[in-house]
Coordinates of C-alpha atoms in Angstrom, one line a residue:
Chain A
M1 CA 113.7 93.3 103.1
A2 CA 112.6 91.5 99.7
A3 CA 111.3 88.3 100.6
V4 CA 113.8 85.2 100.8
A5 CA 113.8 82.9 98.2
H6 CA 114.2 79.8 99.8
V7 CA 113.2 77.5 96.3
P8 CA 116.0 77.1 94.0
S9 CA 115.7 78.8 90.4
T10 CA 115.7 76.4 87.6
T11 CA 117.1 75.8 84.0
P12 CA 113.9 74.9 81.3
L13 CA 116.0 72.1 80.7
E14 CA 116.9 70.7 83.9
R15 CA 112.8 71.4 84.4
T16 CA 112.3 69.5 80.8
F17 CA 114.3 66.6 82.1
A18 CA 112.3 66.4 86.1
V19 CA 109.5 65.2 83.0
T20 CA 111.7 62.6 81.4
S21 CA 113.5 61.4 85.3
W22 CA 109.0 61.0 86.2
H23 CA 108.4 58.5 83.2
A24 CA 111.0 56.8 83.3
R25 CA 110.3 56.6 87.5
S26 CA 106.4 55.4 86.7
Y27 CA 107.5 53.0 84.9
R28 CA 110.0 51.1 86.6
R29 CA 107.3 49.6 87.6
T30 CA 105.6 49.2 84.0
W31 CA 108.1 47.6 82.3
R32 CA 107.0 44.0 82.3
A33 CA 103.6 45.2 80.7
T34 CA 105.5 46.6 77.2
I35 CA 108.7 43.8 77.4
T36 CA 107.3 42.1 75.1
T37 CA 106.0 44.6 72.6
A38 CA 109.6 46.5 72.9
F39 CA 111.5 43.5 72.9
L40 CA 110.0 40.7 72.2
N41 CA 107.9 40.8 69.4
P42 CA 110.1 42.9 67.0
I43 CA 112.2 39.5 67.4
F44 CA 109.9 36.4 66.9
F45 CA 109.2 38.6 63.7
L46 CA 112.9 39.0 62.3
L47 CA 112.9 35.0 63.5
S48 CA 109.5 34.4 61.3
V49 CA 109.6 36.4 58.6
G50 CA 113.3 37.3 57.9
V51 CA 114.6 33.9 58.8
L52 CA 111.7 31.0 58.3
L53 CA 110.1 32.9 55.4
G54 CA 112.8 33.8 54.1
Q55 CA 114.4 31.0 53.0
L56 CA 111.9 30.6 50.5
I57 CA 112.3 33.5 48.7
D58 CA 115.5 34.0 48.9
D59 CA 116.7 32.0 45.7
D60 CA 115.8 35.9 44.0
R61 CA 118.1 38.8 45.5
A62 CA 117.9 41.0 42.9
Q63 CA 114.8 41.6 43.7
L64 CA 116.2 43.5 47.1
G65 CA 119.4 44.8 45.4
G66 CA 121.8 41.1 46.4
L67 CA 120.3 40.9 49.9
S68 CA 119.2 37.9 51.8
Y69 CA 115.2 38.1 53.0
V70 CA 116.1 38.8 56.4
E71 CA 118.8 41.4 55.7
F72 CA 116.5 43.8 53.5
V73 CA 113.4 43.4 57.0
A74 CA 115.8 43.6 59.6
P75 CA 115.4 47.5 59.0
G76 CA 112.2 47.1 57.8
L77 CA 111.1 45.8 61.3
L78 CA 113.6 48.1 63.1
A79 CA 111.6 51.0 61.7
A80 CA 108.3 49.7 62.1
T81 CA 108.9 49.3 66.3
A82 CA 110.0 52.4 66.4
M83 CA 106.7 53.9 64.8
Q84 CA 104.7 51.4 67.0
M85 CA 106.6 53.0 69.9
G86 CA 106.6 56.0 69.4
A87 CA 102.6 56.3 68.3
N88 CA 101.5 53.8 71.3
D89 CA 103.2 56.4 73.8
A90 CA 101.7 59.6 72.5
M91 CA 98.4 57.5 72.6
W92 CA 96.7 56.8 75.8
P93 CA 99.8 57.5 78.3
V94 CA 98.6 61.5 77.1
M95 CA 95.1 61.2 77.2
A96 CA 95.2 59.8 80.7
G97 CA 98.0 63.1 82.0
I98 CA 96.0 65.3 80.4
K99 CA 92.1 63.9 81.3
W100 CA 91.9 60.2 82.9
L101 CA 95.0 61.3 86.1
R102 CA 95.1 63.6 85.8
T103 CA 98.5 64.1 85.9
Y104 CA 100.2 66.4 83.4
H105 CA 97.7 68.6 85.7
A106 CA 100.2 68.3 88.9
V107 CA 103.4 68.9 87.0
L108 CA 101.9 72.5 85.9
A109 CA 101.4 73.5 89.3
T110 CA 105.2 73.8 90.2
P111 CA 107.1 76.2 87.4
V112 CA 107.5 73.7 84.9
R113 CA 106.2 74.9 81.4
V114 CA 104.0 72.9 79.2
G115 CA 106.8 73.1 76.4
E116 CA 108.9 72.1 78.6
L117 CA 106.4 68.7 79.9
V118 CA 105.7 68.2 76.3
I119 CA 109.5 67.5 75.9
G120 CA 110.2 65.4 78.4
T121 CA 107.7 63.2 77.8
M122 CA 108.2 62.9 74.1
G123 CA 112.3 62.1 75.5
W124 CA 110.9 59.5 77.5
S125 CA 109.6 58.0 75.1
G126 CA 111.9 58.9 72.9
V127 CA 114.4 56.7 75.4
R128 CA 112.8 54.3 75.1
V129 CA 112.7 53.6 71.4
L130 CA 116.5 54.1 72.1
S131 CA 116.8 51.3 74.2
A132 CA 114.5 48.5 71.3
A133 CA 116.1 50.1 69.0
A134 CA 120.3 49.6 70.1
I135 CA 119.0 46.0 71.9
F136 CA 117.6 44.6 68.5
T137 CA 119.7 46.1 66.3
A138 CA 122.7 44.1 68.1
V139 CA 120.2 41.3 68.1
A140 CA 119.9 40.9 64.4
A141 CA 123.7 41.8 64.7
I142 CA 124.5 38.9 66.3
G143 CA 121.9 36.8 63.9
G144 CA 123.9 37.9 61.0
A145 CA 121.0 39.7 60.0
I146 CA 122.6 42.9 60.0
P147 CA 126.1 43.3 56.5
S148 CA 127.2 47.2 57.6
A149 CA 129.1 48.7 60.3
L150 CA 127.2 51.7 59.5
A151 CA 124.9 49.9 61.8
V152 CA 125.5 51.7 64.8
L153 CA 123.5 54.4 63.0
A154 CA 120.6 53.0 63.1
P155 CA 119.1 53.2 66.3
F156 CA 119.4 57.0 65.8
A157 CA 117.6 56.4 62.5
A158 CA 115.2 54.6 65.0
L159 CA 114.4 57.3 67.0
L160 CA 114.2 59.5 64.4
T161 CA 111.2 57.7 63.0
G162 CA 110.2 56.9 66.4
L163 CA 109.6 60.7 67.6
A164 CA 108.3 61.5 64.1
L165 CA 105.2 60.1 64.4
N166 CA 105.6 60.0 68.6
A167 CA 105.3 64.2 68.2
P168 CA 102.3 64.0 65.6
I169 CA 100.1 62.0 67.6
T170 CA 101.0 63.8 70.6
A171 CA 100.0 66.6 69.5
F172 CA 96.3 64.4 68.5
S173 CA 95.8 63.3 71.4
A174 CA 96.0 67.2 72.9
S175 CA 93.6 68.0 69.9
L176 CA 91.0 65.5 71.9
E177 CA 88.8 67.7 74.0
G178 CA 86.2 65.0 75.0
G179 CA 89.0 62.5 75.7
D180 CA 87.8 60.4 73.1
D181 CA 89.9 57.5 73.1
G182 CA 87.7 55.8 70.0
W183 CA 89.7 56.9 67.6
Y184 CA 92.9 55.5 68.7
P185 CA 91.8 52.2 67.4
A186 CA 91.0 53.6 63.8
L187 CA 94.2 55.4 64.4
N188 CA 96.1 52.2 64.1
R189 CA 93.3 50.6 62.1
F190 CA 93.7 52.7 59.1
A191 CA 96.8 54.2 59.1
L192 CA 99.7 52.5 61.7
I193 CA 99.3 48.8 60.5
P194 CA 98.3 49.8 56.6
M195 CA 101.8 51.6 57.1
F196 CA 103.2 48.5 58.8
L197 CA 102.3 46.2 56.3
F198 CA 102.6 48.6 53.0
A199 CA 104.9 50.9 53.4
G200 CA 108.5 49.3 53.0
T201 CA 108.8 47.0 55.5
F202 CA 108.3 43.9 54.2
F203 CA 109.0 44.0 50.4
P204 CA 109.5 47.3 48.3
V205 CA 107.7 49.5 47.7
S206 CA 108.0 49.0 43.9
Q207 CA 106.0 46.0 44.2
L208 CA 102.6 47.9 44.5
P209 CA 100.6 49.0 42.3
D210 CA 101.9 52.2 40.2
W211 CA 100.2 54.8 41.3
L212 CA 100.2 53.4 45.1
E213 CA 103.8 53.3 44.9
P214 CA 103.5 57.1 45.8
A215 CA 101.1 57.1 48.2
A216 CA 103.6 55.0 50.4
W217 CA 106.6 58.0 49.9
A218 CA 104.2 60.5 51.2
T219 CA 104.5 58.2 55.0
P220 CA 107.0 58.8 57.3
L221 CA 107.9 55.0 58.4
W222 CA 109.1 54.9 54.7
H223 CA 112.0 57.7 55.1
G224 CA 112.2 55.8 58.6
V225 CA 113.1 52.1 57.2
E226 CA 114.7 53.4 53.8
L227 CA 116.9 55.3 56.0
C228 CA 117.4 52.5 58.8
R229 CA 118.2 50.1 55.3
M230 CA 120.8 52.4 54.4
L231 CA 122.3 51.5 57.6
T232 CA 122.6 48.4 58.4
T233 CA 123.3 47.8 54.6
G234 CA 125.9 50.0 53.8
D235 CA 124.7 51.0 51.0
L236 CA 124.3 54.7 52.1
D237 CA 123.3 57.7 49.4
V238 CA 122.5 61.1 49.6
L239 CA 118.9 60.3 49.3
A240 CA 119.4 60.0 53.2
L241 CA 118.9 63.6 53.9
V242 CA 116.3 63.6 52.4
H243 CA 114.5 60.8 54.7
V244 CA 115.8 63.2 57.2
G245 CA 114.6 66.4 56.5
Y246 CA 111.5 64.4 56.2
L247 CA 111.2 62.9 59.0
L248 CA 112.9 65.8 61.1
A249 CA 109.8 68.4 60.1
F250 CA 107.2 66.1 61.3
V251 CA 108.7 66.1 64.7
V252 CA 109.3 70.0 64.7
V253 CA 105.9 70.8 63.1
G254 CA 104.6 68.0 65.4
T255 CA 106.0 69.6 68.5
I256 CA 105.2 72.7 67.7
L257 CA 101.3 72.1 67.1
A258 CA 102.0 69.5 70.4
V259 CA 102.7 73.2 72.8
R260 CA 100.1 74.7 71.3
L261 CA 97.1 72.2 71.8
H262 CA 98.5 71.1 75.1
R263 CA 98.5 74.9 76.2
R264 CA 94.7 74.9 74.8
A265 CA 94.2 71.5 76.2
L266 CA 95.5 72.4 79.8
L267 CA 95.2 76.5 80.4
K268 CA 91.7 77.6 80.3
Chain B
M1 CA 109.8 98.2 106.7
S2 CA 106.3 98.8 105.3
S3 CA 105.6 97.6 101.2
A4 CA 106.9 94.0 100.9
A5 CA 106.2 93.1 104.7
D6 CA 102.1 94.7 104.4
S7 CA 101.3 94.4 100.9
P8 CA 98.5 91.5 100.2
L9 CA 99.8 88.8 99.0
I10 CA 97.1 88.0 96.1
E11 CA 95.4 91.7 95.2
A12 CA 92.3 90.9 92.7
H13 CA 90.5 94.2 90.8
D14 CA 87.7 93.6 88.7
L15 CA 89.0 90.6 87.7
T16 CA 86.7 88.5 85.4
K17 CA 87.0 84.8 83.6
R18 CA 84.8 83.8 80.9
F19 CA 84.5 81.0 79.3
G20 CA 82.9 82.0 75.4
D21 CA 79.7 84.0 76.2
F22 CA 79.2 82.0 79.7
T23 CA 81.3 84.0 82.9
A24 CA 82.2 82.4 85.2
V25 CA 84.2 84.8 87.9
D26 CA 82.6 88.5 87.0
S27 CA 84.7 91.7 88.3
V28 CA 85.6 90.6 91.5
D29 CA 87.9 92.1 94.3
F30 CA 89.7 90.6 96.9
S31 CA 92.7 90.4 98.4
V32 CA 94.4 88.2 100.7
R33 CA 96.8 89.3 103.3
A34 CA 100.5 87.3 104.4
G35 CA 99.8 85.3 107.0
E36 CA 95.8 85.0 106.7
T37 CA 93.3 82.0 105.8
F38 CA 91.2 83.6 103.6
G39 CA 87.6 81.4 101.4
F40 CA 85.4 81.4 99.2
L41 CA 82.5 80.5 100.0
G42 CA 80.0 79.1 97.1
P43 CA 77.4 76.3 95.7
N44 CA 78.7 74.6 92.8
G45 CA 79.4 76.5 89.7
A46 CA 80.2 80.1 91.9
G47 CA 83.2 80.3 90.3
K48 CA 85.6 79.5 93.2
T49 CA 87.5 77.0 90.6
S50 CA 87.8 79.4 88.0
T51 CA 88.7 82.0 90.4
M52 CA 91.6 79.6 92.3
R53 CA 92.5 78.4 88.3
M54 CA 93.7 82.1 87.9
I55 CA 95.3 82.9 91.7
S56 CA 97.0 78.9 90.5
A57 CA 98.4 80.4 87.0
V58 CA 97.1 77.9 84.8
S59 CA 94.4 79.8 83.8
P60 CA 94.9 83.1 81.9
V61 CA 91.9 86.2 83.4
S62 CA 90.1 87.1 80.7
G63 CA 89.6 90.7 82.4
G64 CA 91.1 92.9 85.5
T65 CA 93.7 92.2 87.1
L66 CA 95.3 90.0 89.5
R67 CA 98.7 89.7 91.3
V68 CA 100.0 87.1 93.5
L69 CA 102.9 87.1 95.3
G70 CA 103.2 90.3 94.0
R71 CA 103.6 89.2 90.6
D72 CA 101.6 89.2 87.3
P73 CA 100.7 85.6 86.5
A74 CA 100.6 86.1 82.8
T75 CA 104.3 86.7 82.6
H76 CA 105.6 85.3 86.0
G77 CA 103.9 81.7 85.9
P78 CA 106.7 79.8 87.1
E79 CA 107.7 82.0 89.7
I80 CA 105.2 82.6 91.6
K81 CA 104.5 78.4 91.6
A82 CA 108.3 78.0 93.1
R83 CA 106.0 79.8 95.8
M84 CA 103.4 78.4 95.9
G85 CA 101.6 75.3 96.9
V86 CA 98.7 73.6 94.7
V87 CA 95.7 71.2 96.5
P88 CA 93.2 71.1 94.1
Q89 CA 89.7 69.6 93.4
Q90 CA 90.5 66.7 92.4
D91 CA 94.1 64.2 92.9
T92 CA 96.5 64.0 90.7
L93 CA 98.0 61.7 92.7
D94 CA 100.8 59.2 90.5
F95 CA 99.3 55.4 90.5
E96 CA 102.2 54.1 89.6
L97 CA 104.3 55.4 92.4
T98 CA 104.7 55.2 96.2
V99 CA 103.8 57.8 98.9
Y100 CA 106.9 58.6 99.3
E101 CA 107.9 58.8 95.5
N102 CA 105.1 61.3 94.5
I103 CA 106.5 63.8 96.7
L104 CA 110.1 62.6 96.0
V105 CA 108.9 63.0 92.1
Y106 CA 107.3 66.8 93.0
G107 CA 110.2 67.6 94.9
N108 CA 112.2 67.7 91.5
Y109 CA 110.1 70.4 89.6
F110 CA 110.9 72.7 91.6
G111 CA 114.9 72.4 91.1
L112 CA 115.6 70.9 95.1
A113 CA 118.5 68.8 95.8
K114 CA 117.9 65.0 96.3
D115 CA 118.7 64.9 99.9
V116 CA 116.9 68.1 100.9
I117 CA 113.7 66.7 99.4
A118 CA 114.1 62.9 100.7
A119 CA 114.6 65.0 104.6
R120 CA 111.3 67.4 103.9
A121 CA 109.5 64.0 103.1
N122 CA 109.9 61.9 105.4
E123 CA 109.3 65.0 108.0
L124 CA 106.2 65.7 105.2
L125 CA 104.5 62.3 105.7
E126 CA 105.0 62.8 109.2
F127 CA 102.7 65.1 109.5
V128 CA 100.7 64.3 107.4
Q129 CA 100.5 60.9 109.1
L130 CA 101.3 58.2 106.8
S131 CA 104.8 57.9 107.4
E132 CA 103.7 53.6 107.9
R133 CA 102.3 54.2 104.5
R134 CA 105.3 55.7 103.1
D135 CA 106.2 52.8 100.6
S136 CA 103.0 51.5 99.8
K137 CA 100.9 52.6 96.7
V138 CA 99.0 55.2 96.2
E139 CA 96.1 53.4 94.4
P140 CA 94.5 51.5 97.7
L141 CA 95.0 54.9 100.5
S142 CA 91.9 56.2 101.6
G143 CA 90.2 58.9 100.4
G144 CA 91.7 61.3 103.0
M145 CA 95.0 59.8 102.9
K146 CA 94.7 60.8 98.8
R147 CA 94.2 63.6 100.2
R148 CA 96.7 64.2 102.4
L149 CA 99.3 62.9 101.0
T150 CA 98.1 65.4 97.6
I151 CA 99.2 68.6 100.7
A152 CA 102.1 67.1 102.0
R153 CA 103.4 67.5 98.3
A154 CA 102.3 70.9 97.8
L155 CA 104.3 71.2 100.9
V156 CA 107.5 70.6 99.4
N157 CA 108.8 73.3 98.0
E158 CA 108.0 75.0 101.5
P159 CA 105.5 77.3 100.1
E160 CA 104.0 80.6 101.6
L161 CA 101.0 80.2 99.8
L162 CA 99.0 77.2 100.2
L163 CA 95.5 77.0 97.7
L164 CA 93.3 74.5 98.3
D165 CA 90.1 73.5 96.0
E166 CA 87.7 71.9 98.5
P167 CA 89.8 70.3 100.3
T168 CA 87.3 68.1 102.3
T169 CA 84.8 67.6 99.7
G170 CA 84.6 63.8 99.8
L171 CA 85.8 62.7 103.1
D172 CA 84.1 60.8 105.9
P173 CA 83.5 63.6 109.0
Q174 CA 86.8 62.1 110.8
A175 CA 89.1 62.1 108.2
R176 CA 87.5 65.9 107.1
H177 CA 88.7 66.8 111.0
V178 CA 92.3 65.2 110.6
L179 CA 92.6 67.9 108.0
W180 CA 91.6 70.5 109.5
D181 CA 93.8 70.3 112.3
R182 CA 96.2 70.0 110.0
L183 CA 95.4 73.3 108.1
Y184 CA 95.4 74.6 111.9
R185 CA 99.0 73.6 111.8
L186 CA 99.9 75.0 109.1
K187 CA 98.8 78.5 109.7
Q188 CA 100.3 78.3 113.0
Q189 CA 103.6 78.3 110.9
G190 CA 102.7 81.1 108.8
V191 CA 101.6 79.4 105.5
T192 CA 99.1 81.7 103.8
Q193 CA 95.9 79.1 102.4
V194 CA 93.4 80.1 100.1
L195 CA 90.3 77.0 100.0
T196 CA 87.4 77.2 98.5
T197 CA 84.4 75.6 100.1
H198 CA 80.8 75.3 99.6
Y199 CA 80.3 73.9 103.3
M200 CA 79.9 76.4 106.0
D201 CA 81.2 74.6 108.7
E202 CA 84.1 74.4 106.9
A203 CA 84.1 78.6 106.7
E204 CA 83.7 79.2 109.9
Q205 CA 86.1 76.7 111.3
L206 CA 89.1 77.4 108.8
C207 CA 88.3 81.1 107.9
D208 CA 89.8 83.8 108.6
R209 CA 88.3 85.9 106.8
L210 CA 86.0 85.1 103.3
V211 CA 84.2 86.1 100.6
V212 CA 81.0 84.3 99.7
M213 CA 80.1 83.8 96.0
D214 CA 77.2 83.5 93.9
Q215 CA 76.7 82.9 89.7
A216 CA 80.2 84.3 89.2
K217 CA 80.2 87.8 92.3
I218 CA 80.8 87.9 95.3
V219 CA 77.9 88.8 97.1
A220 CA 79.3 89.4 100.8
E221 CA 83.0 89.7 102.9
G222 CA 84.5 90.4 106.0
S223 CA 84.9 87.4 108.9
P224 CA 82.3 84.6 109.4
R225 CA 81.4 86.6 113.0
Q226 CA 81.1 89.7 111.3
L227 CA 78.5 88.1 108.1
I228 CA 76.9 86.5 110.6
D229 CA 76.5 89.8 112.5
R230 CA 76.3 92.1 109.0
Y231 CA 73.4 89.2 107.9
V232 CA 71.2 87.4 110.6
Q233 CA 70.5 87.6 114.1
R234 CA 72.2 86.1 116.0
E235 CA 69.8 82.3 116.4
V236 CA 67.6 80.4 114.1
V237 CA 64.2 78.9 115.5
E238 CA 64.4 75.8 112.7
L239 CA 60.2 74.2 112.7
R240 CA 60.0 71.0 111.2
F241 CA 55.7 69.6 109.9
A242 CA 54.8 65.7 109.6
G243 CA 54.4 67.1 106.0
T244 CA 55.0 70.1 103.9
P245 CA 55.2 73.3 106.0
S246 CA 51.5 74.7 106.5
V247 CA 51.8 77.8 108.7
D248 CA 48.8 80.0 107.6
G249 CA 50.0 83.5 108.9
Q250 CA 50.0 81.7 112.0
L251 CA 54.1 83.4 112.2
E252 CA 53.1 86.5 111.5
G253 CA 55.5 88.8 114.0
L254 CA 57.3 86.2 115.3
G255 CA 61.5 87.1 114.9
E256 CA 63.5 89.2 112.3
R257 CA 62.7 86.9 109.9
V258 CA 60.6 84.2 107.8
E259 CA 62.5 82.0 105.9
V260 CA 60.4 79.3 103.8
L261 CA 62.3 75.7 102.5
A262 CA 60.9 73.1 101.5
D263 CA 61.2 71.0 104.0
R264 CA 61.4 73.3 106.7
I265 CA 60.9 76.6 108.1
L266 CA 63.8 79.5 109.6
I267 CA 63.3 81.7 111.9
G268 CA 65.4 84.5 112.5
T269 CA 65.5 85.6 115.3
D270 CA 68.0 87.3 118.6
D271 CA 66.0 85.6 121.0
G272 CA 65.3 82.0 120.0
D273 CA 63.3 80.4 123.4
G274 CA 61.7 83.0 123.6
T275 CA 59.8 82.5 119.8
A276 CA 60.1 79.2 120.0
H277 CA 57.9 79.5 123.1
A278 CA 56.1 81.9 121.2
V279 CA 55.4 79.0 117.7
H280 CA 54.8 76.4 120.8
E281 CA 51.8 78.6 122.3
R282 CA 50.1 79.5 119.2
G283 CA 50.0 76.1 118.1
V284 CA 51.7 75.6 115.0
P285 CA 51.7 72.7 113.9
V286 CA 55.1 72.2 114.4
E287 CA 56.6 68.5 114.5
S288 CA 60.1 69.6 116.0
V289 CA 61.3 73.0 116.8
L290 CA 65.5 73.3 117.3
V291 CA 66.6 76.8 118.8
R292 CA 70.2 76.8 116.8
R293 CA 73.6 79.5 117.4
S294 CA 72.9 81.5 113.0
T295 CA 75.6 80.1 110.7
L296 CA 76.7 81.0 107.9
E297 CA 74.5 79.0 105.9
D298 CA 71.9 81.3 107.0
V299 CA 74.4 84.5 105.8
F300 CA 74.5 82.3 102.4
L301 CA 70.5 81.6 102.7
T302 CA 70.0 85.4 103.0
L303 CA 71.6 87.0 100.7
T304 CA 71.3 84.6 98.5
G305 CA 67.8 83.2 98.4
R306 CA 68.6 79.5 98.4
T307 CA 70.3 76.8 100.4
L308 CA 73.5 75.0 99.4
V309 CA 73.2 72.7 97.5
D310 CA 75.6 69.9 97.1

């Protein structure tokens, strides 16, 4: 007689979802700590920069394609918040799972495969980004900063932006063999904050010196901002496909690298 | 009525693990039978953990063959893991979750239904004596409690094979005994256990059969009693001195074997009292003399010429 199989077999999707629900359960204890960065800060930004500062510059709407400043900046903040959340989820929490708390090792002692662990973890970041983006979009719409009904799709554009940062940074975290978190502040200072300030969140990148503008086009945030802006303003054109394609490339390549590098870090 | 029941749960031939130029496990052979408790005994760096990680299907083998539960870990990792429980050397509990939730989340990875996990979690917490801490956070638990929770978690899928990597390292004596007691009960329930340890008393207490590892190789194999009978005398006379041991040939002809260590001298003998008496007669300047039964520690010393250092 064959040995009894009292453990049910599971599908990859079920195992991936089990990882996502692990993160969701852990998050129940820590949500208070992240509520400000995820929900309140972007709304404060919208008020201070969009509404209050915006009133000073609303005389020249031609520069913003006929939009009020708050209408212009709201999708920028939406994409930038998604970027920041996606990036943060891929830094210390990933390092903790691999290196400090070693919780990822516990997951891999079960039938869960590395790819399922990585994608399930990214999936949880996606859930967080999508819900923060939905709330922000709703608040901005109530506040009159969203002229188009296409904005219902904007949270999904924000999700894509968040994952376009989350996937490659997850790969980066897994590549830090020694657990050197000194790279994270550098990543913030030299990549994320400059993107936040210069890649189209607060002003059209055409304002940049001509030689610098192409650099802005290369950033994933600019594509995310443009995509969100097309949706919240209703000014959608075929370039949207380019933005989606560019962001998807970051997600796909980032995920493939992340799985490979996790395998190297966890299955020695 | 042959094959499945009689074939070993784990079988390794020429099993090798290399990290770059460094060979952590060097062509070892062993097999583990259903129902037994099997130990890897050796000092830190002997290759025990590397071997365990290969068995747990989280570390690819560099050479030789390995079958766990009849399957190849390289190709059937998830199937093997579904029937196995792993207690790693370092605790990997989730501090954000409660004691109960740690088991619940783990059960999800095996695809167990929620009510099944809930029932098992309560039973397991009872078994490891943590029922009263069911809803408390993990972080404030003592080292022994965390260890027991890790064991409870590893049992949620009712594994046929339980791997324990240094289960009691860092625990106080009382916590060790509680843990040993639980592991003994699991053995009675028929769970096959494989453990690593660098504690001789632990190996003697728990293992039916063990291999002694040193510098990536297996240097001896057998039951604790067999190893003692085969490699050492029945008893050991331990001599301690006020300063550094110095005897100038005064021990000539005493016992079967003399080991001079930094702080004491050990004489292996089949007649402990007789040898102790002779030591006194010869006027050896000892501070104390102790006669004891030989242990695996003495086996290790004989095999390697070194003590097991933590």
